[in-house]
Amino acid sequence: MHDMRVLVLTGAGVSAESGIPTFRGKDGYWRNLDPAKLATPEAFARDPQLVWDWYRERRQLIRDAPTNAAHEAIAKLAQHGDEFLLVTQNVDDLHARAGVSPEKMVQIHGNIFVTRCSRCDFSYAGRGGSPEPSGTCVVQPTNGRLRSIAATFEKDADLPRCPECHALLRPGVVWFGEQLPLREVQRVENFLDRDGCDVVIVVGTTATFGYIIDWALQANRNGGELIEVNPEETPLSRFATRRVREPAAIALPGIVNDLTNRGAL
Ligand code: OAD
């Protein structure tokens, strides 16, 4: 009996029940906010203060958010077999906090707790014990929209700067229009090149990006199970061998129990 090979792909929906908004779902960030103003290199060049304020607010929200039963079920699955990889589009640390080890996880869109230089290779990671400095609130709690602020150059004086080259530091996440981190792409491709998977689980993502669909299908090439956990239909739904239209924290514990009880893991 061979070790069951498992690929899990997650998106913002897996952290929704921890209180972290999704992007395109109901109450998602991109319903009210314009990604071009917050999550592009051009936005950062135009108004780094606004971008930093938004990321600091999100860091604080994530620090305060508990893991949920979906993160815990995925961590249990990760611990069960060696042939396991989690590819998450989430920049939060909830999979790690639930116990998925770094060698079994790829954060393909980066990590919100990494701060890196916008020019050179300098970077550092850490959740930080203290709250983020209280800037002004970027997203208005009443309507979820951006408050209007005028970009002022004096404000840049408060922004963190690189100790090596003095350029502005930025959050260590992938923005629209940027390349995925090559080393992380290679880790996914190495895992997939070795063999197809017996089980692919896709959780809480609209699968907007082609590479997410490609990786799911490549992993499923030997005709194993492709399980989608998402209350809504997505472009991946038609390829799924099983569609679970329930919230992740409800559905995943049972799915993982079934898989681990099969004994092949
Ligand atoms: P989206 O916001 O696009 O999609 C969230 C998905 O989760 C939707 O399909 C929802 O139906 C589903 N969902 C909502 N609640 C759920 C729950 N409780 N359980 C299971 N599913 C649930 O988020 P992503 O697909 O992760 O990238 O978005 C991908 C990328 O687009 C993000 O990483 C981010 C964003 O722009 C960058 O910032 C580069």
mmCIF file of C-alpha atoms and ligand atoms in Angstrom:
data_model
loop_
_atom_site.group_PDB
_atom_site.id
_atom_site.type_symbol
_atom_site.label_atom_id
_atom_site.label_comp_id
_atom_site.label_asym_id
_atom_site.label_seq_id
_atom_site.Cartn_x
_atom_site.Cartn_y
_atom_site.Cartn_z
ATOM 1 C CA MET A 1 0.000 0.000 0.000
ATOM 2 C CA HIS A 2 1.545 3.321 -0.978
ATOM 3 C CA ASP A 3 1.315 6.537 0.978
ATOM 4 C CA MET A 4 -1.667 8.507 -0.306
ATOM 5 C CA ARG A 5 -0.519 11.655 -2.132
ATOM 6 C CA VAL A 6 -2.555 14.687 -1.236
ATOM 7 C CA LEU A 7 -2.602 18.243 -2.561
ATOM 8 C CA VAL A 8 -4.724 20.838 -0.770
ATOM 9 C CA LEU A 9 -5.303 24.240 -2.405
ATOM 10 C CA THR A 10 -6.863 26.945 -0.255
ATOM 11 C CA GLY A 11 -8.103 30.491 -0.663
ATOM 12 C CA ALA A 12 -9.685 33.186 1.442
ATOM 13 C CA GLY A 13 -12.840 31.117 2.131
ATOM 14 C CA VAL A 14 -10.903 28.835 4.478
ATOM 15 C CA SER A 15 -10.284 31.777 6.826
ATOM 16 C CA ALA A 16 -13.753 33.312 6.429
ATOM 17 C CA GLU A 17 -15.081 31.554 9.516
ATOM 18 C CA SER A 18 -12.153 32.985 11.481
ATOM 19 C CA GLY A 19 -13.539 36.440 10.713
ATOM 20 C CA ILE A 20 -11.119 37.387 7.923
ATOM 21 C CA PRO A 21 -12.936 38.848 4.919
ATOM 22 C CA THR A 22 -12.594 37.180 1.535
ATOM 23 C CA PHE A 23 -11.834 39.240 -1.590
ATOM 24 C CA ARG A 24 -14.648 38.495 -4.009
ATOM 25 C CA GLY A 25 -17.214 36.824 -1.755
ATOM 26 C CA LYS A 26 -20.075 38.480 0.118
ATOM 27 C CA ASP A 27 -18.540 41.339 2.179
ATOM 28 C CA GLY A 28 -15.230 40.655 0.386
ATOM 29 C CA TYR A 29 -12.575 43.381 0.186
ATOM 30 C CA TRP A 30 -12.855 43.820 -3.567
ATOM 31 C CA ARG A 31 -16.610 44.459 -3.347
ATOM 32 C CA ASN A 32 -15.944 47.932 -1.916
ATOM 33 C CA LEU A 33 -12.263 48.592 -2.399
ATOM 34 C CA ASP A 34 -10.337 48.968 -5.614
ATOM 35 C CA PRO A 35 -7.371 46.566 -5.768
ATOM 36 C CA ALA A 36 -5.618 49.023 -8.084
ATOM 37 C CA LYS A 37 -5.457 51.499 -5.151
ATOM 38 C CA LEU A 38 -4.168 49.012 -2.581
ATOM 39 C CA ALA A 39 -2.551 45.932 -4.049
ATOM 40 C CA THR A 40 -0.343 46.951 -6.955
ATOM 41 C CA PRO A 41 3.234 48.265 -7.164
ATOM 42 C CA GLU A 42 1.797 51.423 -8.757
ATOM 43 C CA ALA A 43 -0.495 51.998 -5.760
ATOM 44 C CA PHE A 44 2.489 51.672 -3.434
ATOM 45 C CA ALA A 45 4.547 54.096 -5.508
ATOM 46 C CA ARG A 46 1.666 56.596 -5.519
ATOM 47 C CA ASP A 47 0.604 56.367 -1.880
ATOM 48 C CA PRO A 48 2.747 54.076 0.297
ATOM 49 C CA GLN A 49 1.124 55.436 3.450
ATOM 50 C CA LEU A 50 -2.345 54.316 2.358
ATOM 51 C CA VAL A 51 -1.072 50.888 1.350
ATOM 52 C CA TRP A 52 0.826 50.425 4.630
ATOM 53 C CA ASP A 53 -2.211 51.545 6.653
ATOM 54 C CA TRP A 54 -4.349 48.934 4.907
ATOM 55 C CA TYR A 55 -1.807 46.154 5.487
ATOM 56 C CA ARG A 56 -1.327 47.144 9.121
ATOM 57 C CA GLU A 57 -5.063 46.939 9.692
ATOM 58 C CA ARG A 58 -5.151 43.522 8.079
ATOM 59 C CA ARG A 59 -2.151 42.325 10.118
ATOM 60 C CA GLN A 60 -3.944 43.324 13.298
ATOM 61 C CA LEU A 61 -7.171 41.601 12.236
ATOM 62 C CA ILE A 62 -5.236 38.422 11.423
ATOM 63 C CA ARG A 63 -3.290 38.489 14.706
ATOM 64 C CA ASP A 64 -6.569 38.579 16.597
ATOM 65 C CA ALA A 65 -8.266 35.892 14.483
ATOM 66 C CA PRO A 66 -8.504 32.331 15.803
ATOM 67 C CA THR A 67 -7.875 29.285 13.626
ATOM 68 C CA ASN A 68 -11.045 27.391 12.746
ATOM 69 C CA ALA A 69 -11.986 23.733 12.294
ATOM 70 C CA ALA A 70 -10.999 23.842 8.603
ATOM 71 C CA HIS A 71 -7.407 24.916 9.357
ATOM 72 C CA GLU A 72 -7.238 22.260 12.056
ATOM 73 C CA ALA A 73 -8.553 19.497 9.780
ATOM 74 C CA ILE A 74 -6.005 20.412 7.081
ATOM 75 C CA ALA A 75 -3.215 20.355 9.684
ATOM 76 C CA LYS A 76 -4.346 16.883 10.776
ATOM 77 C CA LEU A 77 -4.212 15.686 7.167
ATOM 78 C CA ALA A 78 -0.742 17.208 6.736
ATOM 79 C CA GLN A 79 0.538 15.337 9.777
ATOM 80 C CA HIS A 80 -0.822 12.027 8.543
ATOM 81 C CA GLY A 81 1.335 11.443 5.512
ATOM 82 C CA ASP A 82 4.662 12.494 4.020
ATOM 83 C CA GLU A 83 3.241 12.913 0.538
ATOM 84 C CA PHE A 84 1.313 16.061 1.309
ATOM 85 C CA LEU A 85 1.464 19.634 0.093
ATOM 86 C CA LEU A 86 -0.724 22.596 0.997
ATOM 87 C CA VAL A 87 -0.691 25.475 -1.491
ATOM 88 C CA THR A 88 -2.446 28.477 -0.033
ATOM 89 C CA GLN A 89 -3.192 31.817 -1.646
ATOM 90 C CA ASN A 90 -3.738 33.234 1.826
ATOM 91 C CA VAL A 91 -1.170 35.599 3.263
ATOM 92 C CA ASP A 92 -2.440 35.002 6.811
ATOM 93 C CA ASP A 93 -0.692 32.656 9.248
ATOM 94 C CA LEU A 94 -3.686 30.561 10.271
ATOM 95 C CA HIS A 95 -2.563 27.351 8.530
ATOM 96 C CA ALA A 96 0.805 27.645 10.265
ATOM 97 C CA ARG A 97 -0.809 28.348 13.615
ATOM 98 C CA ALA A 98 -3.025 25.285 13.193
ATOM 99 C CA GLY A 99 0.163 23.235 12.841
ATOM 100 C CA VAL A 100 1.050 22.813 9.146
ATOM 101 C CA SER A 101 4.856 22.775 9.006
ATOM 102 C CA PRO A 102 6.671 25.133 6.597
ATOM 103 C CA GLU A 103 8.019 22.252 4.482
ATOM 104 C CA LYS A 104 4.465 21.050 3.765
ATOM 105 C CA MET A 105 3.095 24.474 2.869
ATOM 106 C CA VAL A 106 3.598 26.987 0.070
ATOM 107 C CA GLN A 107 2.217 30.513 0.504
ATOM 108 C CA ILE A 108 2.079 31.343 -3.140
ATOM 109 C CA HIS A 109 0.954 34.969 -2.607
ATOM 110 C CA GLY A 110 3.458 35.628 0.178
ATOM 111 C CA ASN A 111 3.124 36.255 3.894
ATOM 112 C CA ILE A 112 1.596 39.410 5.329
ATOM 113 C CA PHE A 113 3.941 39.289 8.338
ATOM 114 C CA VAL A 114 7.039 39.517 6.145
ATOM 115 C CA THR A 115 8.369 43.010 5.541
ATOM 116 C CA ARG A 116 10.780 43.400 2.662
ATOM 117 C CA CYS A 117 12.638 46.062 0.797
ATOM 118 C CA SER A 118 10.972 47.512 -2.294
ATOM 119 C CA ARG A 119 14.411 47.709 -3.942
ATOM 120 C CA CYS A 120 16.983 45.221 -2.582
ATOM 121 C CA ASP A 121 16.788 41.665 -1.138
ATOM 122 C CA PHE A 122 16.482 42.679 2.503
ATOM 123 C CA SER A 123 13.522 41.127 4.355
ATOM 124 C CA TYR A 124 12.429 40.090 7.803
ATOM 125 C CA ALA A 125 9.559 38.029 9.166
ATOM 126 C CA GLY A 126 7.657 38.074 12.407
ATOM 127 C CA ARG A 127 4.172 38.511 13.763
ATOM 128 C CA GLY A 128 5.362 41.071 16.285
ATOM 129 C CA GLY A 129 4.039 40.933 19.831
ATOM 130 C CA SER A 130 2.839 44.491 19.912
ATOM 131 C CA PRO A 131 -0.112 45.934 18.062
ATOM 132 C CA GLU A 132 0.501 47.737 14.810
ATOM 133 C CA PRO A 133 1.037 51.444 15.338
ATOM 134 C CA SER A 134 -2.347 53.080 15.108
ATOM 135 C CA GLY A 135 -2.456 54.948 11.861
ATOM 136 C CA THR A 136 -5.690 56.424 10.715
ATOM 137 C CA CYS A 137 -8.315 53.893 9.790
ATOM 138 C CA VAL A 138 -8.173 53.246 6.044
ATOM 139 C CA VAL A 139 -11.413 51.362 5.622
ATOM 140 C CA GLN A 140 -14.454 53.123 7.003
ATOM 141 C CA PRO A 141 -16.235 50.693 9.318
ATOM 142 C CA THR A 142 -19.636 52.071 8.324
ATOM 143 C CA ASN A 143 -19.521 51.290 4.618
ATOM 144 C CA GLY A 144 -16.327 49.303 3.969
ATOM 145 C CA ARG A 145 -15.015 51.988 1.601
ATOM 146 C CA LEU A 146 -11.675 53.719 1.544
ATOM 147 C CA ARG A 147 -11.551 56.979 3.389
ATOM 148 C CA SER A 148 -10.250 59.664 1.098
ATOM 149 C CA ILE A 149 -6.834 60.893 1.995
ATOM 150 C CA ALA A 150 -4.586 63.180 0.102
ATOM 151 C CA ALA A 151 -1.143 61.756 -0.527
ATOM 152 C CA THR A 152 1.371 63.931 1.203
ATOM 153 C CA PHE A 153 5.094 63.520 0.944
ATOM 154 C CA GLU A 154 5.775 64.462 4.582
ATOM 155 C CA LYS A 155 3.867 61.380 5.649
ATOM 156 C CA ASP A 156 6.469 59.154 4.007
ATOM 157 C CA ALA A 157 8.837 60.160 6.779
ATOM 158 C CA ASP A 158 6.984 57.755 9.133
ATOM 159 C CA LEU A 159 7.217 54.810 6.806
ATOM 160 C CA PRO A 160 9.660 51.978 7.489
ATOM 161 C CA ARG A 161 12.887 52.133 5.480
ATOM 162 C CA CYS A 162 15.417 49.492 4.531
ATOM 163 C CA PRO A 163 18.410 49.375 6.869
ATOM 164 C CA GLU A 164 20.614 48.342 3.903
ATOM 165 C CA CYS A 165 19.648 50.704 1.087
ATOM 166 C CA HIS A 166 17.176 53.136 2.660
ATOM 167 C CA ALA A 167 14.425 52.451 0.108
ATOM 168 C CA LEU A 168 10.875 52.031 1.435
ATOM 169 C CA LEU A 169 10.049 48.701 3.035
ATOM 170 C CA ARG A 170 6.853 47.004 1.864
ATOM 171 C CA PRO A 171 4.681 44.057 2.861
ATOM 172 C CA GLY A 172 6.030 40.686 1.647
ATOM 173 C CA VAL A 173 2.988 39.811 -0.425
ATOM 174 C CA VAL A 174 2.418 39.376 -4.151
ATOM 175 C CA TRP A 175 0.538 42.259 -5.708
ATOM 176 C CA PHE A 176 -1.433 42.308 -8.950
ATOM 177 C CA GLY A 177 0.937 42.531 -11.886
ATOM 178 C CA GLU A 178 3.848 40.946 -9.978
ATOM 179 C CA GLN A 179 5.565 37.608 -10.547
ATOM 180 C CA LEU A 180 4.866 34.732 -8.215
ATOM 181 C CA PRO A 181 7.888 33.877 -6.062
ATOM 182 C CA LEU A 182 9.953 31.551 -8.259
ATOM 183 C CA ARG A 183 11.232 29.338 -5.467
ATOM 184 C CA GLU A 184 7.707 28.689 -4.230
ATOM 185 C CA VAL A 185 6.435 27.934 -7.749
ATOM 186 C CA GLN A 186 9.288 25.438 -8.079
ATOM 187 C CA ARG A 187 8.318 23.727 -4.831
ATOM 188 C CA VAL A 188 4.775 23.212 -6.158
ATOM 189 C CA GLU A 189 6.031 22.000 -9.526
ATOM 190 C CA ASN A 190 8.560 19.611 -7.967
ATOM 191 C CA PHE A 191 5.790 18.066 -5.884
ATOM 192 C CA LEU A 192 3.505 17.711 -8.905
ATOM 193 C CA ASP A 193 6.246 16.440 -11.239
ATOM 194 C CA ARG A 194 7.034 13.530 -8.925
ATOM 195 C CA ASP A 195 3.560 12.002 -9.401
ATOM 196 C CA GLY A 196 -0.164 12.715 -9.625
ATOM 197 C CA CYS A 197 -2.209 12.803 -6.427
ATOM 198 C CA ASP A 198 -4.769 10.379 -5.084
ATOM 199 C CA VAL A 199 -6.736 13.222 -3.562
ATOM 200 C CA VAL A 200 -6.884 16.927 -4.416
ATOM 201 C CA ILE A 201 -8.951 19.172 -2.143
ATOM 202 C CA VAL A 202 -9.714 22.727 -3.260
ATOM 203 C CA VAL A 203 -11.171 24.890 -0.512
ATOM 204 C CA GLY A 204 -12.565 28.406 -0.413
ATOM 205 C CA THR A 205 -11.181 29.881 -3.609
ATOM 206 C CA THR A 206 -12.878 31.394 -6.649
ATOM 207 C CA ALA A 207 -9.957 29.898 -8.611
ATOM 208 C CA THR A 208 -9.622 33.191 -10.453
ATOM 209 C CA PHE A 209 -6.002 32.549 -11.332
ATOM 210 C CA GLY A 210 -5.193 30.053 -14.073
ATOM 211 C CA TYR A 211 -2.299 28.521 -12.168
ATOM 212 C CA ILE A 212 -4.643 27.359 -9.385
ATOM 213 C CA ILE A 213 -6.795 25.498 -11.901
ATOM 214 C CA ASP A 214 -3.716 24.152 -13.711
ATOM 215 C CA TRP A 215 -2.154 22.820 -10.505
ATOM 216 C CA ALA A 216 -5.417 21.182 -9.390
ATOM 217 C CA LEU A 217 -5.841 19.463 -12.756
ATOM 218 C CA GLN A 218 -2.200 18.465 -13.027
ATOM 219 C CA ALA A 219 -2.365 16.905 -9.558
ATOM 220 C CA ASN A 220 -5.530 15.076 -10.593
ATOM 221 C CA ARG A 221 -4.028 13.694 -13.839
ATOM 222 C CA ASN A 222 -4.109 10.045 -12.720
ATOM 223 C CA GLY A 223 -7.836 10.242 -12.159
ATOM 224 C CA GLY A 224 -7.989 10.425 -8.367
ATOM 225 C CA GLU A 225 -10.500 12.394 -6.354
ATOM 226 C CA LEU A 226 -10.903 16.125 -6.826
ATOM 227 C CA ILE A 227 -12.970 17.492 -3.969
ATOM 228 C CA GLU A 228 -14.181 21.081 -4.031
ATOM 229 C CA VAL A 229 -15.348 22.655 -0.758
ATOM 230 C CA ASN A 230 -17.091 25.925 -1.494
ATOM 231 C CA PRO A 231 -20.658 27.131 -0.961
ATOM 232 C CA GLU A 232 -20.524 28.602 -4.491
ATOM 233 C CA GLU A 233 -19.857 27.311 -7.991
ATOM 234 C CA THR A 234 -16.375 28.091 -9.404
ATOM 235 C CA PRO A 235 -14.558 27.436 -12.698
ATOM 236 C CA LEU A 236 -13.116 24.301 -11.055
ATOM 237 C CA SER A 237 -16.501 22.868 -10.124
ATOM 238 C CA ARG A 238 -17.012 21.072 -13.414
ATOM 239 C CA PHE A 239 -13.777 19.126 -12.949
ATOM 240 C CA ALA A 240 -14.536 18.097 -9.370
ATOM 241 C CA THR A 241 -15.443 14.478 -8.644
ATOM 242 C CA ARG A 242 -17.162 15.694 -5.479
ATOM 243 C CA ARG A 243 -18.628 19.126 -4.796
ATOM 244 C CA VAL A 244 -19.278 20.005 -1.178
ATOM 245 C CA ARG A 245 -21.441 23.122 -1.005
ATOM 246 C CA GLU A 246 -20.837 23.866 2.663
ATOM 247 C CA PRO A 247 -18.621 26.219 4.658
ATOM 248 C CA ALA A 248 -15.101 24.834 5.073
ATOM 249 C CA ALA A 249 -15.199 24.589 8.879
ATOM 250 C CA ILE A 250 -18.340 22.453 8.663
ATOM 251 C CA ALA A 251 -17.243 20.205 5.804
ATOM 252 C CA LEU A 252 -13.522 19.595 6.250
ATOM 253 C CA PRO A 253 -13.393 17.750 9.589
ATOM 254 C CA GLY A 254 -15.627 14.999 8.164
ATOM 255 C CA ILE A 255 -13.756 14.818 4.847
ATOM 256 C CA VAL A 256 -10.417 14.518 6.636
ATOM 257 C CA ASN A 257 -11.737 11.875 9.036
ATOM 258 C CA ASP A 258 -12.967 9.790 6.100
ATOM 259 C CA LEU A 259 -9.592 10.051 4.372
ATOM 260 C CA THR A 260 -7.498 9.275 7.426
ATOM 261 C CA ASN A 261 -9.762 6.336 8.343
ATOM 262 C CA ARG A 262 -9.200 4.747 4.958
ATOM 263 C CA GLY A 263 -5.876 3.630 6.355
ATOM 264 C CA ALA A 264 -3.798 4.381 3.281
ATOM 265 C CA LEU A 265 -2.554 7.636 4.717
HETATM 266 P P1 OAD B 1 -11.922 35.049 -3.190
HETATM 267 O O1 OAD B 1 -12.437 36.102 -2.291
HETATM 268 O O2 OAD B 1 -11.808 35.328 -4.652
HETATM 269 O O3 OAD B 1 -12.838 33.767 -3.053
HETATM 270 C C1 OAD B 1 -13.272 33.269 -1.820
HETATM 271 C C2 OAD B 1 -14.047 31.998 -2.095
HETATM 272 O O4 OAD B 1 -14.356 31.402 -0.846
HETATM 273 C C3 OAD B 1 -15.375 32.201 -2.835
HETATM 274 O O5 OAD B 1 -15.444 31.259 -3.897
HETATM 275 C C4 OAD B 1 -16.431 31.892 -1.776
HETATM 276 O O6 OAD B 1 -17.584 31.252 -2.327
HETATM 277 C C5 OAD B 1 -15.687 30.940 -0.882
HETATM 278 N N1 OAD B 1 -16.116 30.935 0.514
HETATM 279 C C6 OAD B 1 -16.644 31.936 1.252
HETATM 280 N N2 OAD B 1 -16.868 31.534 2.507
HETATM 281 C C7 OAD B 1 -16.484 30.247 2.570
HETATM 282 C C8 OAD B 1 -16.454 29.271 3.607
HETATM 283 N N3 OAD B 1 -16.874 29.548 4.846
HETATM 284 N N4 OAD B 1 -15.975 28.031 3.315
HETATM 285 C C9 OAD B 1 -15.554 27.738 2.064
HETATM 286 N N5 OAD B 1 -15.549 28.610 1.052
HETATM 287 C C10 OAD B 1 -16.009 29.845 1.294
HETATM 288 O O7 OAD B 1 -10.531 34.564 -2.569
HETATM 289 P P2 OAD B 1 -9.351 33.782 -3.283
HETATM 290 O O8 OAD B 1 -9.868 32.812 -4.286
HETATM 291 O O9 OAD B 1 -8.481 33.285 -2.214
HETATM 292 O O10 OAD B 1 -4.596 37.824 -4.229
HETATM 293 O O11 OAD B 1 -8.628 34.955 -4.039
HETATM 294 C C11 OAD B 1 -7.425 34.693 -4.679
HETATM 295 C C12 OAD B 1 -6.544 35.893 -4.618
HETATM 296 O O12 OAD B 1 -7.224 37.046 -5.111
HETATM 297 C C13 OAD B 1 -6.108 36.322 -3.236
HETATM 298 O O13 OAD B 1 -4.991 35.597 -2.775
HETATM 299 C C14 OAD B 1 -5.769 37.751 -3.432
HETATM 300 C C15 OAD B 1 -6.996 38.150 -4.194
HETATM 301 O O14 OAD B 1 -6.938 39.309 -4.911
HETATM 302 C C16 OAD B 1 -3.795 38.886 -4.182
HETATM 303 O O15 OAD B 1 -3.980 39.795 -3.404
HETATM 304 C C17 OAD B 1 -2.677 38.820 -5.164
#
